[in-house]
Structures are given as C-alpha cells and as structure tokens.
CSV table of C-alpha atoms in Angstrom, one decimal:
chain,number,residue,atom,x,y,z
A,1,UNK,CA,31.3,-0.4,-23.9
A,2,UNK,CA,33.1,-3.2,-25.8
A,3,UNK,CA,32.7,-3.5,-29.5
A,4,UNK,CA,31.3,-6.9,-29.1
A,5,UNK,CA,28.8,-7.2,-26.3
A,6,UNK,CA,27.8,-10.7,-25.4
A,7,UNK,CA,24.2,-11.8,-25.6
A,8,UNK,CA,24.1,-12.4,-21.8
A,9,UNK,CA,25.6,-9.0,-20.9
A,10,UNK,CA,23.3,-7.1,-23.3
A,11,UNK,CA,20.3,-8.9,-22.0
A,12,UNK,CA,21.2,-8.2,-18.3
A,13,UNK,CA,21.8,-4.5,-18.9
A,14,UNK,CA,18.7,-4.1,-20.9
A,15,UNK,CA,16.6,-6.0,-18.4
A,16,UNK,CA,17.6,-3.5,-15.7
A,17,UNK,CA,17.1,-0.4,-17.8
A,18,UNK,CA,13.7,-1.7,-18.9
A,19,UNK,CA,12.2,-2.3,-15.5
A,20,UNK,CA,13.6,0.9,-14.0
A,21,UNK,CA,12.4,3.0,-16.9
A,22,UNK,CA,8.9,1.5,-17.3
A,23,UNK,CA,8.0,0.9,-13.7
A,24,UNK,CA,9.7,4.1,-12.5
A,25,UNK,CA,7.8,6.3,-14.9
A,26,UNK,CA,4.4,4.6,-14.5
A,27,UNK,CA,4.6,4.9,-10.7
A,28,UNK,CA,5.5,8.6,-10.9
A,29,UNK,CA,2.9,9.2,-13.6
A,30,UNK,CA,-0.1,7.8,-11.8
A,31,UNK,CA,1.1,9.3,-8.5
A,32,UNK,CA,0.8,12.9,-9.7
A,33,UNK,CA,-2.8,12.2,-10.8
A,34,UNK,CA,-3.6,11.3,-7.2
A,35,UNK,CA,-1.9,14.6,-6.1
A,36,UNK,CA,-2.8,16.6,-9.2
A,37,UNK,CA,-3.3,19.8,-7.2
A,38,UNK,CA,-0.1,19.5,-5.2
A,39,UNK,CA,2.5,21.9,-6.8
A,40,UNK,CA,5.4,20.4,-4.8
A,41,UNK,CA,4.6,16.9,-5.9
A,42,UNK,CA,4.3,17.9,-9.5
A,43,UNK,CA,7.7,19.7,-9.4
A,44,UNK,CA,9.3,16.7,-7.8
A,45,UNK,CA,7.7,14.5,-10.4
A,46,UNK,CA,9.3,16.4,-13.3
A,47,UNK,CA,12.7,16.5,-11.6
A,48,UNK,CA,12.5,12.7,-11.1
A,49,UNK,CA,11.3,12.3,-14.6
A,50,UNK,CA,14.3,14.0,-16.0
A,51,UNK,CA,16.8,12.2,-13.8
A,52,UNK,CA,15.3,8.7,-14.5
A,53,UNK,CA,14.9,9.3,-18.2
A,54,UNK,CA,18.5,10.7,-18.5
A,55,UNK,CA,20.1,7.8,-16.7
A,56,UNK,CA,18.2,5.3,-18.7
A,57,UNK,CA,19.0,7.1,-22.0
A,58,UNK,CA,22.7,7.1,-21.1
A,59,UNK,CA,22.8,3.3,-20.9
A,60,UNK,CA,20.2,2.6,-23.6
A,61,UNK,CA,21.9,4.7,-26.4
A,62,UNK,CA,24.9,2.3,-26.9
A,63,UNK,CA,22.7,-0.7,-26.4
A,64,UNK,CA,20.7,-0.2,-29.5
A,65,UNK,CA,23.6,-0.4,-32.0
A,66,UNK,CA,25.1,-3.2,-29.8
A,67,UNK,CA,21.8,-5.1,-30.3
A,68,UNK,CA,22.1,-4.8,-34.1
A,69,UNK,CA,25.6,-6.1,-34.0
A,70,UNK,CA,24.6,-9.1,-31.9
A,71,UNK,CA,21.8,-9.9,-34.3
A,72,UNK,CA,24.3,-10.0,-37.2
A,73,UNK,CA,26.9,-12.2,-35.6
A,74,UNK,CA,24.8,-14.4,-33.3
A,75,UNK,CA,22.0,-16.9,-33.9
A,76,UNK,CA,19.4,-15.5,-31.6
A,77,UNK,CA,16.5,-17.5,-30.2
A,78,UNK,CA,13.0,-16.8,-31.6
A,79,UNK,CA,11.8,-14.9,-28.6
A,80,UNK,CA,14.9,-12.7,-28.7
A,81,UNK,CA,14.2,-11.7,-32.4
A,82,UNK,CA,11.1,-9.9,-31.2
A,83,UNK,CA,13.2,-7.8,-28.9
A,84,UNK,CA,13.5,-5.1,-31.6
A,85,UNK,CA,10.0,-3.9,-31.0
A,86,UNK,CA,10.7,-3.6,-27.2
A,87,UNK,CA,14.0,-1.8,-27.8
A,88,UNK,CA,12.7,0.8,-30.1
A,89,UNK,CA,9.4,1.1,-28.2
A,90,UNK,CA,11.4,2.0,-25.1
A,91,UNK,CA,13.5,4.5,-27.0
A,92,UNK,CA,10.3,6.1,-28.4
A,93,UNK,CA,8.8,6.4,-24.9
A,94,UNK,CA,12.0,8.1,-23.7
A,95,UNK,CA,11.8,10.7,-26.5
A,96,UNK,CA,8.2,11.4,-25.6
A,97,UNK,CA,9.2,12.0,-21.9
A,98,UNK,CA,11.9,14.4,-23.0
A,99,UNK,CA,9.3,16.3,-25.1
A,100,UNK,CA,7.0,16.4,-22.1
A,101,UNK,CA,9.7,17.8,-19.8
A,102,UNK,CA,10.7,20.5,-22.3
A,103,UNK,CA,7.1,21.6,-22.6
A,104,UNK,CA,6.9,21.8,-18.8
A,105,UNK,CA,10.1,23.9,-18.7
A,106,UNK,CA,8.5,26.4,-21.0
A,107,UNK,CA,5.3,26.6,-19.0
A,108,UNK,CA,3.2,24.4,-21.2
A,109,UNK,CA,1.2,21.8,-19.2
A,110,UNK,CA,0.5,19.4,-22.0
A,111,UNK,CA,0.6,15.8,-20.7
A,112,UNK,CA,-0.5,14.0,-23.9
A,113,UNK,CA,3.0,12.8,-24.5
A,114,UNK,CA,3.2,11.4,-21.0
A,115,UNK,CA,-0.1,9.6,-21.5
A,116,UNK,CA,1.1,8.0,-24.8
A,117,UNK,CA,4.3,7.0,-23.1
A,118,UNK,CA,2.4,5.4,-20.2
A,119,UNK,CA,0.4,3.3,-22.6
A,120,UNK,CA,3.5,2.3,-24.5
A,121,UNK,CA,5.3,1.3,-21.3
A,122,UNK,CA,2.3,-0.7,-20.0
A,123,UNK,CA,2.2,-2.6,-23.3
A,124,UNK,CA,6.0,-3.2,-23.4
A,125,UNK,CA,6.0,-4.4,-19.8
A,126,UNK,CA,3.5,-7.2,-20.7
A,127,UNK,CA,5.3,-7.9,-24.0
A,128,UNK,CA,8.6,-8.3,-22.3
A,129,UNK,CA,7.1,-10.5,-19.6
A,130,UNK,CA,5.7,-12.8,-22.4
A,131,UNK,CA,9.0,-12.9,-24.2
A,132,UNK,CA,10.9,-13.9,-21.0
A,133,UNK,CA,8.5,-16.8,-20.7
A,134,UNK,CA,9.9,-18.1,-24.0
A,135,UNK,CA,13.3,-18.7,-22.5
A,136,UNK,CA,14.0,-22.4,-22.0
A,137,UNK,CA,14.7,-23.8,-18.5
A,138,UNK,CA,12.8,-24.0,-15.2
A,139,UNK,CA,14.4,-20.7,-13.9
A,140,UNK,CA,12.3,-18.9,-16.5
A,141,UNK,CA,9.3,-21.0,-17.2
A,142,UNK,CA,8.3,-21.9,-13.6
A,143,UNK,CA,5.5,-19.7,-12.3
A,144,UNK,CA,7.6,-18.5,-9.3
A,145,UNK,CA,9.9,-16.8,-11.9
A,146,UNK,CA,6.8,-15.0,-13.4
A,147,UNK,CA,5.8,-13.8,-9.9
A,148,UNK,CA,9.4,-12.6,-9.4
A,149,UNK,CA,9.3,-10.6,-12.6
A,150,UNK,CA,6.3,-8.6,-11.4
A,151,UNK,CA,7.6,-8.3,-7.9
A,152,UNK,CA,10.9,-6.8,-9.1
A,153,UNK,CA,8.9,-4.5,-11.5
A,154,UNK,CA,6.7,-3.2,-8.7
A,155,UNK,CA,9.7,-2.9,-6.3
A,156,UNK,CA,11.7,-0.8,-8.8
A,157,UNK,CA,8.8,1.6,-9.4
A,158,UNK,CA,8.0,1.9,-5.7
A,159,UNK,CA,11.7,2.6,-4.8
A,160,UNK,CA,12.0,5.3,-7.5
A,161,UNK,CA,8.7,6.9,-6.5
A,162,UNK,CA,9.6,6.8,-2.8
A,163,UNK,CA,12.8,8.7,-3.3
A,164,UNK,CA,11.3,11.2,-5.8
A,165,UNK,CA,7.9,12.0,-4.3
A,166,UNK,CA,8.7,11.1,-0.6
A,167,UNK,CA,5.2,9.6,-0.1
A,168,UNK,CA,4.8,7.2,2.9
A,169,UNK,CA,2.5,5.0,0.9
A,170,UNK,CA,5.4,3.6,-1.1
A,171,UNK,CA,7.3,2.7,2.0
A,172,UNK,CA,4.3,0.6,3.2
A,173,UNK,CA,4.0,-1.0,-0.3
A,174,UNK,CA,7.7,-1.9,-0.4
A,175,UNK,CA,7.5,-3.6,2.9
A,176,UNK,CA,4.6,-5.8,1.6
A,177,UNK,CA,6.5,-6.6,-1.6
A,178,UNK,CA,9.7,-7.5,0.3
A,179,UNK,CA,7.8,-10.1,2.4
A,180,UNK,CA,6.1,-11.5,-0.7
A,181,UNK,CA,9.5,-11.6,-2.5
A,182,UNK,CA,11.2,-13.5,0.4
A,183,UNK,CA,8.4,-16.0,0.6
A,184,UNK,CA,8.6,-16.5,-3.2
A,185,UNK,CA,12.3,-17.0,-3.0
A,186,UNK,CA,12.0,-19.6,-0.2
A,187,UNK,CA,9.3,-21.4,-2.2
A,188,UNK,CA,11.3,-21.4,-5.4
A,189,UNK,CA,14.4,-22.9,-3.7
A,190,UNK,CA,12.2,-25.6,-2.1
A,191,UNK,CA,10.5,-26.5,-5.3
A,192,UNK,CA,13.6,-26.4,-7.5
A,193,UNK,CA,15.3,-28.9,-5.1
A,194,UNK,CA,12.6,-31.4,-6.0
A,195,UNK,CA,11.5,-30.8,-9.6
A,196,UNK,CA,14.4,-32.0,-11.8
A,197,UNK,CA,18.2,-32.3,-12.0
A,198,UNK,CA,18.3,-29.1,-14.1
A,199,UNK,CA,16.5,-27.1,-11.4
A,200,UNK,CA,18.7,-28.6,-8.7
A,201,UNK,CA,21.7,-27.5,-10.7
A,202,UNK,CA,20.4,-24.0,-10.6
A,203,UNK,CA,20.1,-24.1,-6.8
A,204,UNK,CA,23.6,-25.5,-6.5
A,205,UNK,CA,25.1,-22.7,-8.6
A,206,UNK,CA,23.3,-20.2,-6.5
A,207,UNK,CA,24.4,-21.6,-3.2
A,208,UNK,CA,27.9,-22.7,-4.2
A,209,UNK,CA,29.2,-20.9,-7.3
A,210,UNK,CA,27.5,-17.6,-6.5
A,211,UNK,CA,27.1,-17.9,-2.8
A,212,UNK,CA,28.6,-14.5,-2.0
A,213,UNK,CA,26.4,-12.6,-4.4
A,214,UNK,CA,23.4,-14.6,-3.3
A,215,UNK,CA,24.1,-13.7,0.4
A,216,UNK,CA,24.5,-10.1,-0.6
A,217,UNK,CA,21.2,-10.2,-2.5
A,218,UNK,CA,19.4,-11.5,0.6
A,219,UNK,CA,21.1,-9.1,3.1
A,220,UNK,CA,21.1,-5.9,1.0
A,221,UNK,CA,17.9,-6.5,-1.0
A,222,UNK,CA,15.7,-8.0,1.7
A,223,UNK,CA,16.9,-8.0,5.3
A,224,UNK,CA,18.3,-4.5,5.5
A,225,UNK,CA,15.1,-3.0,3.9
A,226,UNK,CA,13.0,-5.1,6.3
A,227,UNK,CA,15.0,-3.8,9.2
A,228,UNK,CA,14.3,-0.2,7.9
A,229,UNK,CA,10.6,-1.1,7.8
A,230,UNK,CA,10.8,-2.2,11.4
A,231,UNK,CA,12.4,1.1,12.3
A,232,UNK,CA,9.9,3.0,10.3
A,233,UNK,CA,6.9,1.4,12.0
A,234,UNK,CA,8.1,1.0,15.6
A,235,UNK,CA,10.9,3.6,16.1
A,236,UNK,CA,9.5,6.5,14.0
A,237,UNK,CA,12.5,6.6,11.7
A,238,UNK,CA,12.7,6.8,8.0
A,239,UNK,CA,15.6,6.3,5.6
A,240,UNK,CA,13.9,6.5,2.2
A,241,UNK,CA,17.0,7.0,0.1
A,242,UNK,CA,18.9,4.2,1.7
A,243,UNK,CA,15.9,2.0,1.5
A,244,UNK,CA,15.5,2.7,-2.2
A,245,UNK,CA,19.2,2.1,-2.9
A,246,UNK,CA,19.1,-1.3,-1.1
A,247,UNK,CA,15.9,-2.3,-2.9
A,248,UNK,CA,17.4,-1.4,-6.4
A,249,UNK,CA,20.7,-3.1,-5.5
A,250,UNK,CA,18.8,-6.2,-4.5
A,251,UNK,CA,16.9,-6.2,-7.9
A,252,UNK,CA,20.1,-5.9,-9.8
A,253,UNK,CA,21.7,-8.8,-7.9
A,254,UNK,CA,18.5,-10.9,-8.3
A,255,UNK,CA,18.5,-10.4,-12.1
A,256,UNK,CA,22.2,-11.1,-12.4
A,257,UNK,CA,21.9,-14.3,-10.4
A,258,UNK,CA,18.8,-15.4,-12.4
A,259,UNK,CA,20.6,-14.9,-15.7
A,260,UNK,CA,23.9,-16.5,-14.6
A,261,UNK,CA,22.6,-19.4,-12.6
A,262,UNK,CA,20.2,-20.4,-15.4
A,263,UNK,CA,23.0,-20.3,-17.9
A,264,UNK,CA,21.0,-18.3,-20.4
A,265,UNK,CA,22.7,-18.1,-23.8
A,266,UNK,CA,22.0,-17.5,-27.4
A,267,UNK,CA,21.3,-21.1,-28.1
A,268,UNK,CA,17.9,-21.0,-26.4
C-alpha cells in the first residue's frame, strides 16, 4: 500500500471491509442459532468465520496506520473525525472472532466472544450509517442513498452466508433485495435528474464519465444474479458461488461509483 493513501481511497477500501465484515458475520452468527443442532452448519460457520475474518484483517491491518497518517496531514471533515471509534471497534470485533475460533479449535464451545462481537458490529453498523449521512451532497443525504446503504449491507451478508452455509433461504432473500435495489436505482436516477444541478451532475458523471463501470455494475451486480434467480426458480439450477461473486462485485462497483461520482473529498 502506498505510504500516503488518499482520503477517498482509504474511505472506499474501509467501506467495503466494513460492510463485508459486519454483515457477513452477523448473518452467519444468527443463522447458526436457527440451526444450532446441525453439526454440519456449525462446522461450515466456523470455516466461513475464519476465512471472512482473515481476509478482512489482511486489508484492515495497513488501513489503521494509514488512517492515522491521513488524520495528521489532511483536514478531515467533522463526521470523519469520529471514524476512529469505528476503525478500532471493528478491529476489536475481529480480535474477538479470532479468540472464538481458537476456542472452537480446542473443543471449547464458548460463544460469549461472538455475542459481544455481534453487539459491537450492530452498533457500528448504525454508527457508520449515521456518519455517512453527514457527508455533504445529494448522493449521500438523499433518502434513496440511505436505502442503498442497507440494501448493500443486507446483500453482502446474504451472499457470504449463501456461499458459507449453502442455505436456500439466502438465495430467495438475495432475489428480493436485487429487485428492491434495481427499483431504488431507477428511482434515484429519476429523482436526481429533477432535484438540482448538483444532482444532475452526479447522473451525468455516472452515465458519461463512468458509463463502462456503471454498465458493468448493472450487468454483473443485478442482471446476471436475476437471471440466476430465474434459473433457480424455473429450471431447478443453482449457482450459489457465482451468484455471490456477482453480488459482491456489484456492491464494490456500486460503492466505487457512489464515492467517485459524488466527488467526495476531505473538504466536506
């Protein structure tokens, strides 16, 4: 990672890590309590827990010192100054998950650490949501953006749980979320074309400057998963891993386009 990570780059990477970590764990955590007597589900849960936690730690570890550097050399917005609590809260949750996995490896079924991590992640999810509402501009303050935050959060958790636990419920849930996400996107584009010159500028950047990425976000993140849903319901086929990869790729593209098209920077 570069010695000097820009505000926008740091925020984008952290945003992805945050929703994958918090939503992924919470979906897995609550799923095993529904299937608490299923040894296979519990085993898959701990495997998924280790993989998800390990990947997130790999990216989060260099981001914490990078954040401290950014704070020293950049005038951060007020909402961003409160990010320290979220950064270290997320790191604390990951440590608790490692401890829980180690206990499981040694045959000790003690889930208090996971329960504490679950409460931490629920709190951080709402805190991060409130902080993003403090970013200036219609792309962040319009209620369609708030809906999009929770849709992406739910989609990320559902995709991770689908691959890890292989439960059909998450396939159905993802289908519903994809339709809602598509409707919200159409609604946002329609509204932003009529609200203000600033919001129209966002749409122009999406459809002109970032048209290729926007098209990929629609195709990979929405249309392909919806086709897989059609195949699942009517042709008795299931491609859960491919479905999850497409959904997560769509979320990454969606967040990248949101940050870039709204021209978020450290002056806000």
